[in-house]
Amino acid sequence: MKGWDYSPALESTSHVEIKKRYELYINGEWVKPASKKYFKTINPANEEVLAEVAHANEKDVDKAVKAARKAYDEVWSKISPAERAKYIFRIARLMQERSREFAVVESLDAGKTIRESRDVDVPLACNHFFYHAGWADKLEFAFPNRKIESIGVAGQIIPWNFPLLMAAWKIAPALATGNTVVLKPAETTPLTALKLAEIIHDSGLPPGVVNIVTGYGDTGAAIVNHKDVDKIAFTGSTGVGKIIQKAIAGTNKKATLELGGKSANIIMDDAPIDQAVEGVINGIFFNQGHVCCAGSRLFIQEGVVDTVIEKLKHRMKSLIVGNPLDKNTDIGAINSKEQLDIINGYLKIGEKEGAEMYQSPCDLPSSGYYCPPTLVMNLAQSSRLVQEEIFGPVLAIQTFRTIDEVIQKANNTPYGLAAGVWTDKGSRIFNLTTKLRAGVIWANTYNKFDPTSPFGGYKESGFGREGGLHGLEGYLKMN
Ligand code: NAI
Ligand code: MG
């Protein structure tokens, strides 16, 4: 913004300790990898190395799975559910006590703004542990007249867009339902999962109940293919989701997959326009667009198209792109060079297709990976920018005349994760929400999460639900 600026308001990093090197957390101990290999995790906001992290191979994964099996057989499946709950409550409280540290480390390692890691990621992660701790000794009431049993060892593989929150989404329900865990964070964002391992250690959780192994896709594949893993919980790209489905076909492994999305935000002509514009901005630019349920397609009803686009552009001009640790920053760093290349590749395709583009006129930092918030308009329904997940701050805008038309267009995608509807009329909300094929639909709001509410998709967005009662089912055998 020219003319006036906020003074820098940097969150302090002085209270945060990041070790030079992290080992694997297996059987309640920090162990060196059999692979003898380490990789670097960097801060995408300035490309500086934060730490070296162990790269687990098949042997390391085998060790972790054996530890999880032993802990399941000898301890975790035998103690009372109320005892299980105590540990999970303790993990939640310890995380809450160290929440500032978690928020700063998440922003450093992932590039997300401190405002989001502090106000969204970390509190929600704590809430997932609190919520599931409450269920541990009440499962018989959750599923009355059913005989329920835990599954055994859960292999959990998570992405880089919500590193700590995804770890919490996966570990908390697994523990509450009596399973043990081998979890692998994403290669660009391993640090908060390793900090979580410290907390788990301090909570006195019996050794082997939670094991954290770091590494790349090969480490993930070793978990998926390990014969003694009973369940795979994966969040990430549709491509890897398909590989996992093939790998476990014909085995007894259970799976829940939470994959990509191309979610529609729909503004009707009677919508409260200012609130809708703010919701759309939040829906796509929040977390740099690195959100599986990002509202990456906007449908505007004819009649309010010009007003909405003008207000969107106006609002985008005041968005601050920059240092994630600055409390005024709205849009932080893109998670990795690879992801920035993917996003820029899509913008080139848009140019070639003759799309109309608008980027807010902001200064970008000279090092690190950044992308200004971008609108793309005048796109064909078949355009790759309309059909494919970009996973960046890029909003594809289309218009519509009638409700039937927008339902048809919004559903015309291989995905089905989320949607948003903006209108003044309850009847329109009910009409649209029953016809849109999406796992989560928000009305007059967007990107609101709560541990009590199930989350998951249709079609190529995956299957199974996380959170709420439905999320517990993924970790239980039911008769
Ligand atoms: P990815 O799906 O490759 O990575 C997710 C996790 O899976 C990471 O922990 C990774 O190490 C692991 N993994 C990779 N290959 C594996 C394999 N063969 N077996 C088991 N685990 C494996 O996602 P990536 O490459 O980081 O991002 C690529 C695209 O995926 C993004 O541009 C975005 O469109 C999409 N994506 C979607 C996410 C979502 O939440 N829906 C999250 C992250 C990425
Ligand atoms: Mg990193």
Short mmCIF file of C-alpha atoms and ligand atoms in Angstrom, two decimals:
data_model
loop_
_atom_site.label_atom_id
_atom_site.label_comp_id
_atom_site.label_asym_id
_atom_site.label_seq_id
_atom_site.Cartn_x
_atom_site.Cartn_y
_atom_site.Cartn_z
CA MET A 1 0.00 0.00 0.00
CA LYS A 2 1.51 3.31 -0.96
CA GLY A 3 1.06 6.39 1.14
CA TRP A 4 0.76 4.79 4.53
CA ASP A 5 1.98 1.60 6.15
CA TYR A 6 1.77 -0.20 9.44
CA SER A 7 4.97 -0.25 11.49
CA PRO A 8 6.52 -3.73 11.64
CA ALA A 9 5.06 -5.84 14.46
CA LEU A 10 7.23 -8.92 14.55
CA GLU A 11 6.43 -11.80 16.86
CA SER A 12 9.49 -12.60 18.96
CA THR A 13 11.34 -15.85 18.33
CA SER A 14 13.50 -15.56 21.46
CA HIS A 15 11.39 -18.00 23.49
CA VAL A 16 11.65 -20.71 20.85
CA GLU A 17 14.25 -23.43 20.83
CA ILE A 18 14.84 -25.27 17.58
CA LYS A 19 17.52 -27.95 17.79
CA LYS A 20 20.13 -28.20 15.05
CA ARG A 21 19.23 -31.83 14.44
CA TYR A 22 16.16 -33.97 15.13
CA GLU A 23 16.17 -37.78 15.38
CA LEU A 24 13.21 -40.15 15.08
CA TYR A 25 10.80 -40.54 17.99
CA ILE A 26 10.35 -44.29 18.36
CA ASN A 27 9.29 -46.28 21.44
CA GLY A 28 9.52 -43.23 23.69
CA GLU A 29 13.10 -42.40 22.70
CA TRP A 30 14.92 -40.20 20.21
CA VAL A 31 16.80 -42.63 17.97
CA LYS A 32 19.23 -42.13 15.10
CA PRO A 33 17.92 -43.32 11.72
CA ALA A 34 19.21 -46.65 10.37
CA SER A 35 19.38 -44.82 7.05
CA LYS A 36 22.02 -42.48 8.57
CA LYS A 37 20.44 -39.80 6.37
CA TYR A 38 19.15 -36.35 7.29
CA PHE A 39 17.40 -33.65 5.30
CA LYS A 40 17.04 -29.92 5.84
CA THR A 41 13.85 -28.09 6.60
CA ILE A 42 13.88 -24.43 5.66
CA ASN A 43 11.90 -21.31 6.41
CA PRO A 44 10.13 -20.55 3.12
CA ALA A 45 9.86 -16.87 4.07
CA ASN A 46 13.63 -16.35 3.72
CA GLU A 47 15.05 -19.71 2.55
CA GLU A 48 17.18 -20.11 5.71
CA VAL A 49 17.80 -23.60 7.09
CA LEU A 50 15.96 -24.19 10.38
CA ALA A 51 17.10 -27.71 11.26
CA GLU A 52 18.24 -31.09 10.00
CA VAL A 53 15.76 -33.89 10.34
CA ALA A 54 16.19 -37.68 10.14
CA HIS A 55 15.07 -39.39 6.93
CA ALA A 56 13.53 -42.71 7.99
CA ASN A 57 13.87 -45.73 5.71
CA GLU A 58 12.01 -49.08 5.71
CA LYS A 59 14.05 -50.38 8.65
CA ASP A 60 13.23 -47.32 10.70
CA VAL A 61 9.55 -47.58 9.84
CA ASP A 62 9.63 -51.27 10.76
CA LYS A 63 11.10 -50.38 14.14
CA ALA A 64 8.35 -47.80 14.71
CA VAL A 65 5.59 -50.22 13.69
CA LYS A 66 6.99 -52.93 15.98
CA ALA A 67 7.06 -50.44 18.87
CA ALA A 68 3.46 -49.43 18.13
CA ARG A 69 2.35 -53.09 17.96
CA LYS A 70 4.02 -53.97 21.25
CA ALA A 71 2.54 -50.90 22.96
CA TYR A 72 -0.89 -51.82 21.58
CA ASP A 73 -0.76 -55.46 22.70
CA GLU A 74 0.82 -54.96 26.09
CA VAL A 75 -0.39 -51.56 27.31
CA TRP A 76 -2.74 -49.37 25.33
CA SER A 77 -5.43 -51.92 24.49
CA LYS A 78 -5.45 -53.07 28.13
CA ILE A 79 -5.66 -49.89 30.19
CA SER A 80 -9.04 -48.44 31.06
CA PRO A 81 -10.54 -45.85 28.71
CA ALA A 82 -10.59 -43.31 31.55
CA GLU A 83 -6.81 -43.74 31.90
CA ARG A 84 -6.42 -43.16 28.16
CA ALA A 85 -8.41 -39.95 28.52
CA LYS A 86 -6.06 -38.63 31.22
CA TYR A 87 -3.06 -38.84 28.90
CA ILE A 88 -4.91 -37.12 26.06
CA PHE A 89 -6.09 -34.32 28.36
CA ARG A 90 -2.52 -33.94 29.55
CA ILE A 91 -1.22 -33.62 25.98
CA ALA A 92 -3.87 -30.95 25.29
CA ARG A 93 -2.91 -28.94 28.35
CA LEU A 94 0.83 -29.17 27.69
CA MET A 95 0.24 -27.98 24.15
CA GLN A 96 -1.83 -25.09 25.43
CA GLU A 97 0.96 -24.09 27.81
CA ARG A 98 3.44 -24.02 24.95
CA SER A 99 1.03 -22.53 22.41
CA ARG A 100 3.13 -19.44 21.64
CA GLU A 101 6.12 -21.60 20.88
CA PHE A 102 4.05 -23.88 18.64
CA ALA A 103 2.62 -20.91 16.74
CA VAL A 104 6.04 -19.39 16.08
CA VAL A 105 7.62 -22.69 14.99
CA GLU A 106 4.66 -23.38 12.69
CA SER A 107 5.03 -19.97 11.05
CA LEU A 108 8.79 -20.39 10.67
CA ASP A 109 8.64 -23.87 9.17
CA ALA A 110 5.52 -23.57 7.01
CA GLY A 111 5.44 -19.87 6.03
CA LYS A 112 1.93 -19.34 7.37
CA THR A 113 1.09 -16.06 9.09
CA ILE A 114 1.54 -15.83 12.83
CA ARG A 115 -2.03 -14.55 13.09
CA GLU A 116 -3.31 -17.81 11.67
CA SER A 117 -0.98 -20.19 13.45
CA ARG A 118 -1.67 -18.36 16.73
CA ASP A 119 -5.44 -17.91 16.35
CA VAL A 120 -6.43 -20.89 14.20
CA ASP A 121 -3.97 -23.78 13.95
CA VAL A 122 -2.73 -24.07 17.52
CA PRO A 123 -6.00 -23.47 19.41
CA LEU A 124 -7.83 -25.88 17.07
CA ALA A 125 -5.11 -28.50 17.54
CA CYS A 126 -5.50 -28.20 21.33
CA ASN A 127 -9.27 -28.43 20.96
CA HIS A 128 -8.98 -31.67 19.00
CA PHE A 129 -7.09 -33.27 21.89
CA PHE A 130 -9.56 -31.90 24.49
CA TYR A 131 -12.56 -33.01 22.45
CA HIS A 132 -11.30 -36.53 21.83
CA ALA A 133 -10.09 -36.94 25.40
CA GLY A 134 -13.73 -36.46 26.36
CA TRP A 135 -14.85 -39.31 24.11
CA ALA A 136 -12.31 -41.91 25.31
CA ASP A 137 -14.46 -43.28 28.16
CA LYS A 138 -17.84 -42.66 26.50
CA LEU A 139 -17.52 -44.65 23.30
CA GLU A 140 -20.21 -47.12 24.35
CA PHE A 141 -22.63 -44.17 24.51
CA ALA A 142 -21.42 -42.84 21.17
CA PHE A 143 -22.37 -46.12 19.51
CA PRO A 144 -25.16 -47.66 21.60
CA ASN A 145 -26.02 -51.34 21.06
CA ARG A 146 -22.89 -51.88 18.97
CA LYS A 147 -19.87 -53.91 19.99
CA ILE A 148 -16.86 -51.70 19.34
CA GLU A 149 -13.17 -52.52 19.27
CA SER A 150 -10.03 -50.56 18.45
CA ILE A 151 -8.26 -51.47 15.22
CA GLY A 152 -4.60 -51.73 16.27
CA VAL A 153 -1.71 -49.82 14.69
CA ALA A 154 -2.63 -46.71 12.69
CA GLY A 155 -0.20 -45.39 10.05
CA GLN A 156 -0.81 -41.68 9.54
CA ILE A 157 0.62 -39.53 6.77
CA ILE A 158 0.00 -35.80 6.76
CA PRO A 159 0.62 -32.79 4.47
CA TRP A 160 2.35 -29.46 4.89
CA ASN A 161 -0.57 -27.04 4.84
CA PHE A 162 -1.70 -27.50 8.49
CA PRO A 163 1.21 -29.46 9.98
CA LEU A 164 0.32 -29.40 13.69
CA LEU A 165 -3.44 -29.33 13.17
CA MET A 166 -3.33 -32.38 10.88
CA ALA A 167 -1.16 -34.23 13.42
CA ALA A 168 -3.81 -33.45 16.07
CA TRP A 169 -6.69 -34.48 13.75
CA LYS A 170 -4.99 -37.83 13.28
CA ILE A 171 -3.43 -38.64 16.65
CA ALA A 172 -6.22 -37.50 19.01
CA PRO A 173 -9.03 -39.77 17.69
CA ALA A 174 -6.63 -42.71 17.24
CA LEU A 175 -5.59 -42.54 20.90
CA ALA A 176 -9.10 -41.93 22.20
CA THR A 177 -10.36 -45.06 20.48
CA GLY A 178 -7.48 -47.18 21.81
CA ASN A 179 -5.17 -47.43 18.81
CA THR A 180 -1.42 -46.82 18.64
CA VAL A 181 0.23 -44.59 16.04
CA VAL A 182 3.08 -44.21 13.58
CA LEU A 183 2.83 -40.71 12.12
CA LYS A 184 4.84 -39.10 9.33
CA PRO A 185 4.74 -35.31 8.89
CA ALA A 186 5.44 -33.73 5.49
CA GLU A 187 9.06 -33.20 4.48
CA THR A 188 8.82 -29.40 4.32
CA THR A 189 7.11 -29.02 7.72
CA PRO A 190 8.31 -31.61 10.24
CA LEU A 191 9.10 -29.34 13.21
CA THR A 192 5.77 -28.95 15.03
CA ALA A 193 5.16 -32.72 14.88
CA LEU A 194 8.58 -33.18 16.47
CA LYS A 195 7.69 -30.59 19.14
CA LEU A 196 4.48 -32.53 19.66
CA ALA A 197 6.64 -35.63 20.23
CA GLU A 198 8.39 -33.70 23.03
CA ILE A 199 5.03 -32.98 24.63
CA ILE A 200 3.88 -36.53 24.22
CA HIS A 201 7.09 -37.60 25.93
CA ASP A 202 6.53 -35.14 28.79
CA SER A 203 2.95 -36.37 29.20
CA GLY A 204 4.30 -39.76 30.25
CA LEU A 205 2.38 -41.56 27.51
CA PRO A 206 3.63 -45.19 27.55
CA PRO A 207 6.52 -45.74 25.10
CA GLY A 208 5.49 -46.83 21.59
CA VAL A 209 1.90 -45.55 21.77
CA VAL A 210 2.84 -42.64 19.48
CA ASN A 211 5.88 -42.81 17.18
CA ILE A 212 6.88 -39.94 14.90
CA VAL A 213 9.01 -40.77 11.87
CA THR A 214 10.18 -38.05 9.49
CA GLY A 215 11.04 -38.39 5.82
CA TYR A 216 9.83 -38.04 2.25
CA GLY A 217 7.31 -39.98 0.15
CA ASP A 218 9.43 -43.15 0.40
CA THR A 219 9.00 -43.07 4.18
CA GLY A 220 5.25 -42.67 3.71
CA ALA A 221 5.20 -45.56 1.27
CA ALA A 222 7.06 -47.74 3.79
CA ILE A 223 4.26 -47.09 6.31
CA VAL A 224 1.55 -47.81 3.75
CA ASN A 225 3.20 -51.07 2.66
CA HIS A 226 4.11 -52.36 6.10
CA LYS A 227 2.21 -55.59 6.67
CA ASP A 228 1.58 -54.98 10.36
CA VAL A 229 -0.18 -51.64 9.95
CA ASP A 230 -3.96 -52.01 10.36
CA LYS A 231 -5.18 -48.62 9.20
CA ILE A 232 -3.92 -45.83 6.96
CA ALA A 233 -5.10 -42.28 7.52
CA PHE A 234 -3.84 -39.95 4.80
CA THR A 235 -4.32 -36.29 3.95
CA GLY A 236 -2.63 -34.92 0.84
CA SER A 237 -2.79 -34.93 -2.93
CA THR A 238 -5.28 -36.97 -4.93
CA GLY A 239 -2.34 -38.50 -6.85
CA VAL A 240 -0.77 -40.00 -3.74
CA GLY A 241 -4.23 -40.95 -2.44
CA LYS A 242 -4.70 -43.10 -5.55
CA ILE A 243 -1.27 -44.74 -5.09
CA ILE A 244 -2.22 -45.59 -1.50
CA GLN A 245 -5.58 -47.06 -2.54
CA LYS A 246 -3.86 -49.33 -5.04
CA ALA A 247 -1.18 -50.35 -2.55
CA ILE A 248 -3.68 -51.48 0.09
CA ALA A 249 -6.23 -53.08 -2.25
CA GLY A 250 -6.72 -56.72 -1.28
CA THR A 251 -5.21 -56.25 2.19
CA ASN A 252 -7.10 -55.99 5.48
CA LYS A 253 -6.00 -52.40 5.96
CA LYS A 254 -8.73 -49.86 6.64
CA ALA A 255 -8.25 -46.40 5.14
CA THR A 256 -9.51 -42.86 5.35
CA LEU A 257 -8.30 -40.47 2.66
CA GLU A 258 -8.75 -36.71 2.72
CA LEU A 259 -7.63 -35.41 -0.65
CA GLY A 260 -7.87 -32.23 -2.68
CA GLY A 261 -10.68 -29.92 -3.64
CA LYS A 262 -11.88 -27.19 -5.96
CA SER A 263 -14.59 -25.78 -3.78
CA ALA A 264 -17.23 -23.33 -4.96
CA ASN A 265 -18.15 -20.15 -3.15
CA ILE A 266 -21.51 -18.93 -4.49
CA ILE A 267 -22.71 -15.33 -4.15
CA MET A 268 -26.44 -14.88 -4.89
CA ASP A 269 -27.77 -11.48 -5.89
CA ASP A 270 -29.49 -10.98 -2.51
CA ALA A 271 -26.33 -11.70 -0.48
CA PRO A 272 -24.87 -9.24 2.04
CA ILE A 273 -22.12 -8.23 -0.40
CA ASP A 274 -19.53 -6.78 2.00
CA GLN A 275 -19.65 -9.84 4.26
CA ALA A 276 -19.56 -12.14 1.24
CA VAL A 277 -16.49 -10.39 -0.17
CA GLU A 278 -14.72 -10.72 3.18
CA GLY A 279 -15.70 -14.40 3.31
CA VAL A 280 -14.43 -15.02 -0.21
CA ILE A 281 -11.11 -13.32 0.63
CA ASN A 282 -10.81 -15.44 3.74
CA GLY A 283 -11.84 -18.56 1.82
CA ILE A 284 -9.10 -18.40 -0.80
CA PHE A 285 -6.30 -16.19 0.52
CA PHE A 286 -6.31 -17.56 4.09
CA ASN A 287 -3.15 -19.65 4.54
CA GLN A 288 -1.89 -18.63 1.05
CA GLY A 289 -4.62 -20.78 -0.50
CA HIS A 290 -2.91 -23.87 0.92
CA VAL A 291 -6.25 -25.19 2.12
CA CYS A 292 -7.80 -28.38 0.78
CA CYS A 293 -11.28 -26.86 1.18
CA ALA A 294 -10.24 -23.39 -0.09
CA GLY A 295 -13.04 -21.58 -1.89
CA SER A 296 -10.98 -21.52 -5.07
CA ARG A 297 -13.91 -21.08 -7.48
CA LEU A 298 -16.18 -18.06 -7.07
CA PHE A 299 -19.61 -18.00 -8.72
CA ILE A 300 -21.29 -14.60 -8.81
CA GLN A 301 -24.92 -14.17 -9.85
CA GLU A 302 -25.49 -11.79 -12.74
CA GLY A 303 -26.70 -8.47 -11.43
CA VAL A 304 -24.05 -8.18 -8.72
CA VAL A 305 -20.99 -9.22 -10.75
CA ASP A 306 -19.50 -5.74 -11.20
CA THR A 307 -20.12 -4.73 -7.60
CA VAL A 308 -18.55 -7.90 -6.21
CA ILE A 309 -15.48 -7.74 -8.44
CA GLU A 310 -14.92 -4.08 -7.68
CA LYS A 311 -15.18 -4.70 -3.93
CA LEU A 312 -12.90 -7.73 -4.18
CA LYS A 313 -10.22 -5.70 -5.97
CA HIS A 314 -10.57 -2.88 -3.47
CA ARG A 315 -10.16 -5.24 -0.53
CA MET A 316 -7.20 -7.02 -2.18
CA LYS A 317 -5.34 -3.71 -2.46
CA SER A 318 -5.12 -3.52 1.32
CA LEU A 319 -3.94 -7.11 1.88
CA ILE A 320 -0.37 -7.26 3.16
CA VAL A 321 1.83 -9.98 1.68
CA GLY A 322 5.08 -10.57 3.50
CA ASN A 323 6.89 -11.78 6.59
CA PRO A 324 4.71 -14.44 8.23
CA LEU A 325 5.97 -13.46 11.68
CA ASP A 326 4.62 -9.91 11.33
CA LYS A 327 1.26 -9.67 13.09
CA ASN A 328 -0.07 -7.39 10.34
CA THR A 329 0.66 -9.82 7.52
CA ASP A 330 -2.43 -11.21 5.77
CA ILE A 331 -0.70 -13.52 3.31
CA GLY A 332 2.54 -15.26 4.23
CA ALA A 333 5.01 -17.35 2.23
CA ILE A 334 4.20 -20.13 -0.20
CA ASN A 335 5.27 -23.36 1.49
CA SER A 336 8.04 -24.39 -0.91
CA LYS A 337 9.77 -23.52 -4.16
CA GLU A 338 8.04 -26.55 -5.75
CA GLN A 339 4.61 -25.27 -4.75
CA LEU A 340 5.40 -21.74 -5.97
CA ASP A 341 6.46 -23.24 -9.33
CA ILE A 342 3.15 -25.15 -9.53
CA ILE A 343 1.16 -21.98 -8.84
CA ASN A 344 3.15 -19.89 -11.35
CA GLY A 345 2.70 -22.69 -13.90
CA TYR A 346 -1.08 -22.32 -13.57
CA LEU A 347 -0.86 -18.53 -13.94
CA LYS A 348 1.04 -19.07 -17.22
CA ILE A 349 -1.68 -21.42 -18.45
CA GLY A 350 -4.23 -18.72 -17.62
CA GLU A 351 -2.26 -16.16 -19.63
CA LYS A 352 -2.08 -18.53 -22.61
CA GLU A 353 -5.81 -19.16 -22.43
CA GLY A 354 -6.39 -15.41 -22.54
CA ALA A 355 -7.89 -15.20 -19.05
CA GLU A 356 -8.31 -11.76 -17.56
CA MET A 357 -6.10 -11.48 -14.48
CA TYR A 358 -5.91 -9.12 -11.57
CA GLN A 359 -3.09 -9.15 -9.03
CA SER A 360 -3.00 -6.76 -6.13
CA PRO A 361 -0.19 -4.23 -6.50
CA CYS A 362 1.85 -5.22 -3.45
CA ASP A 363 5.62 -5.28 -2.91
CA LEU A 364 6.96 -8.79 -2.40
CA PRO A 365 9.99 -9.53 -0.17
CA SER A 366 13.21 -10.06 -2.15
CA SER A 367 13.98 -13.55 -0.80
CA GLY A 368 11.59 -16.37 0.04
CA TYR A 369 8.60 -17.71 -1.91
CA TYR A 370 5.68 -15.36 -2.40
CA CYS A 371 2.67 -15.01 -4.65
CA PRO A 372 0.38 -11.99 -4.67
CA PRO A 373 -3.36 -12.63 -4.35
CA THR A 374 -4.74 -13.19 -7.84
CA LEU A 375 -8.15 -13.15 -9.55
CA VAL A 376 -8.64 -14.95 -12.88
CA MET A 377 -11.76 -14.21 -14.92
CA ASN A 378 -13.31 -15.01 -18.32
CA LEU A 379 -12.45 -18.68 -18.07
CA ALA A 380 -14.11 -21.56 -19.90
CA GLN A 381 -15.65 -24.23 -17.68
CA SER A 382 -13.07 -26.63 -19.16
CA SER A 383 -10.07 -24.42 -18.28
CA ARG A 384 -7.48 -26.13 -16.12
CA LEU A 385 -7.68 -23.14 -13.76
CA VAL A 386 -11.35 -23.97 -13.18
CA GLN A 387 -10.93 -27.74 -12.99
CA GLU A 388 -7.67 -28.36 -11.12
CA GLU A 389 -6.50 -27.73 -7.59
CA ILE A 390 -3.91 -24.93 -7.67
CA PHE A 391 -3.31 -24.80 -3.91
CA GLY A 392 -2.31 -21.16 -3.95
CA PRO A 393 -3.87 -17.67 -3.62
CA VAL A 394 -5.60 -17.83 -7.00
CA LEU A 395 -9.35 -17.34 -7.33
CA ALA A 396 -11.16 -18.45 -10.52
CA ILE A 397 -14.27 -16.32 -11.05
CA GLN A 398 -17.34 -17.41 -13.06
CA THR A 399 -20.81 -15.97 -13.34
CA PHE A 400 -24.30 -17.52 -13.45
CA ARG A 401 -27.89 -16.56 -14.04
CA THR A 402 -30.07 -19.22 -12.37
CA ILE A 403 -29.80 -21.53 -9.41
CA ASP A 404 -29.94 -24.64 -11.61
CA GLU A 405 -27.07 -23.29 -13.68
CA VAL A 406 -24.84 -22.66 -10.67
CA ILE A 407 -25.60 -26.08 -9.17
CA GLN A 408 -24.66 -27.74 -12.44
CA LYS A 409 -21.44 -25.70 -12.79
CA ALA A 410 -20.41 -26.03 -9.15
CA ASN A 411 -20.86 -29.82 -9.26
CA ASN A 412 -19.00 -30.11 -12.56
CA THR A 413 -15.66 -31.07 -11.00
CA PRO A 414 -13.98 -34.33 -10.03
CA TYR A 415 -13.82 -33.04 -6.45
CA GLY A 416 -16.45 -32.63 -3.73
CA LEU A 417 -14.91 -31.33 -0.54
CA ALA A 418 -16.57 -28.06 0.42
CA ALA A 419 -18.79 -25.21 -0.78
CA GLY A 420 -20.04 -21.85 0.44
CA VAL A 421 -23.38 -20.15 -0.16
CA TRP A 422 -24.03 -16.45 0.36
CA THR A 423 -27.68 -15.36 0.35
CA ASP A 424 -30.26 -13.63 2.48
CA LYS A 425 -32.86 -16.40 2.14
CA GLY A 426 -32.97 -19.59 4.18
CA SER A 427 -34.92 -21.34 1.43
CA ARG A 428 -32.12 -20.71 -1.05
CA ILE A 429 -29.58 -22.04 1.43
CA PHE A 430 -31.58 -25.27 1.91
CA ASN A 431 -32.14 -25.66 -1.81
CA LEU A 432 -28.45 -25.29 -2.63
CA THR A 433 -27.07 -27.29 0.28
CA THR A 434 -29.18 -30.31 -0.64
CA LYS A 435 -28.04 -30.21 -4.27
CA LEU A 436 -24.35 -29.35 -4.00
CA ARG A 437 -22.20 -32.46 -3.85
CA ALA A 438 -19.72 -31.46 -1.17
CA GLY A 439 -18.83 -32.90 2.24
CA VAL A 440 -18.96 -29.55 4.03
CA ILE A 441 -21.16 -26.60 3.06
CA TRP A 442 -20.96 -23.25 4.80
CA ALA A 443 -23.77 -20.71 4.62
CA ASN A 444 -22.86 -17.02 4.91
CA THR A 445 -19.44 -17.92 6.28
CA TYR A 446 -16.43 -19.93 5.11
CA ASN A 447 -13.52 -21.98 6.48
CA LYS A 448 -14.94 -22.47 9.93
CA PHE A 449 -13.74 -25.61 11.70
CA ASP A 450 -14.74 -27.32 14.89
CA PRO A 451 -13.66 -30.66 16.35
CA THR A 452 -17.28 -31.68 16.90
CA SER A 453 -18.16 -31.39 13.25
CA PRO A 454 -17.23 -34.10 10.73
CA PHE A 455 -15.02 -33.09 7.80
CA GLY A 456 -14.37 -35.00 4.56
CA GLY A 457 -15.28 -35.27 0.91
CA TYR A 458 -17.09 -36.91 -1.97
CA LYS A 459 -15.68 -38.22 -5.25
CA GLU A 460 -11.96 -37.52 -5.76
CA SER A 461 -11.83 -35.55 -2.54
CA GLY A 462 -11.59 -38.84 -0.67
CA PHE A 463 -13.64 -40.86 1.79
CA GLY A 464 -14.14 -41.18 5.51
CA ARG A 465 -14.72 -38.34 7.93
CA GLU A 466 -12.51 -36.68 10.53
CA GLY A 467 -13.90 -34.98 13.62
CA GLY A 468 -17.18 -35.48 15.43
CA LEU A 469 -18.84 -38.84 16.00
CA HIS A 470 -18.27 -39.84 12.39
CA GLY A 471 -14.53 -39.35 12.78
CA LEU A 472 -14.40 -41.90 15.61
CA GLU A 473 -15.82 -44.60 13.33
CA GLY A 474 -12.69 -44.55 11.18
CA TYR A 475 -10.68 -45.85 14.13
CA LEU A 476 -13.09 -48.54 15.34
CA LYS A 477 -14.22 -52.01 14.33
CA MET A 478 -17.95 -52.23 14.84
CA ASN A 479 -20.15 -55.27 15.14
P1 NAI B 1 1.72 -35.14 -1.36
O1 NAI B 1 0.39 -35.79 -1.45
O2 NAI B 1 2.85 -35.70 -2.16
O3 NAI B 1 2.22 -35.16 0.17
C1 NAI B 1 1.42 -35.41 1.29
C2 NAI B 1 2.13 -36.40 2.23
O4 NAI B 1 2.24 -37.67 1.58
C3 NAI B 1 3.56 -36.00 2.60
O5 NAI B 1 3.80 -36.38 3.94
C4 NAI B 1 4.40 -36.85 1.66
O6 NAI B 1 5.71 -37.11 2.13
C5 NAI B 1 3.59 -38.13 1.60
N1 NAI B 1 3.81 -38.97 0.42
C6 NAI B 1 4.26 -38.60 -0.82
N2 NAI B 1 4.29 -39.66 -1.65
C7 NAI B 1 3.86 -40.73 -0.94
C8 NAI B 1 3.64 -42.11 -1.24
N3 NAI B 1 3.89 -42.60 -2.45
N4 NAI B 1 3.17 -42.93 -0.28
C9 NAI B 1 2.89 -42.45 0.94
N5 NAI B 1 3.07 -41.16 1.30
C10 NAI B 1 3.55 -40.30 0.37
O7 NAI B 1 1.55 -33.61 -1.68
P2 NAI B 1 2.68 -32.58 -2.22
O8 NAI B 1 3.54 -33.20 -3.27
O9 NAI B 1 3.37 -32.04 -1.06
O10 NAI B 1 1.77 -31.48 -2.92
C11 NAI B 1 1.35 -31.66 -4.26
C12 NAI B 1 -0.04 -31.16 -4.47
O11 NAI B 1 -0.94 -31.89 -3.66
C13 NAI B 1 -0.27 -29.71 -4.06
O12 NAI B 1 0.06 -28.85 -5.10
C14 NAI B 1 -1.74 -29.70 -3.74
O13 NAI B 1 -2.49 -29.49 -4.91
C15 NAI B 1 -2.00 -31.08 -3.22
N6 NAI B 1 -2.08 -31.14 -1.75
C16 NAI B 1 -3.29 -31.26 -1.17
C17 NAI B 1 -3.41 -31.29 0.19
C18 NAI B 1 -4.72 -31.40 0.86
O14 NAI B 1 -4.81 -31.16 2.04
N7 NAI B 1 -5.74 -31.78 0.16
C19 NAI B 1 -2.24 -31.14 1.07
C20 NAI B 1 -0.98 -31.07 0.35
C21 NAI B 1 -0.94 -31.05 -1.00
MG MG B 2 10.02 -25.94 6.33
#
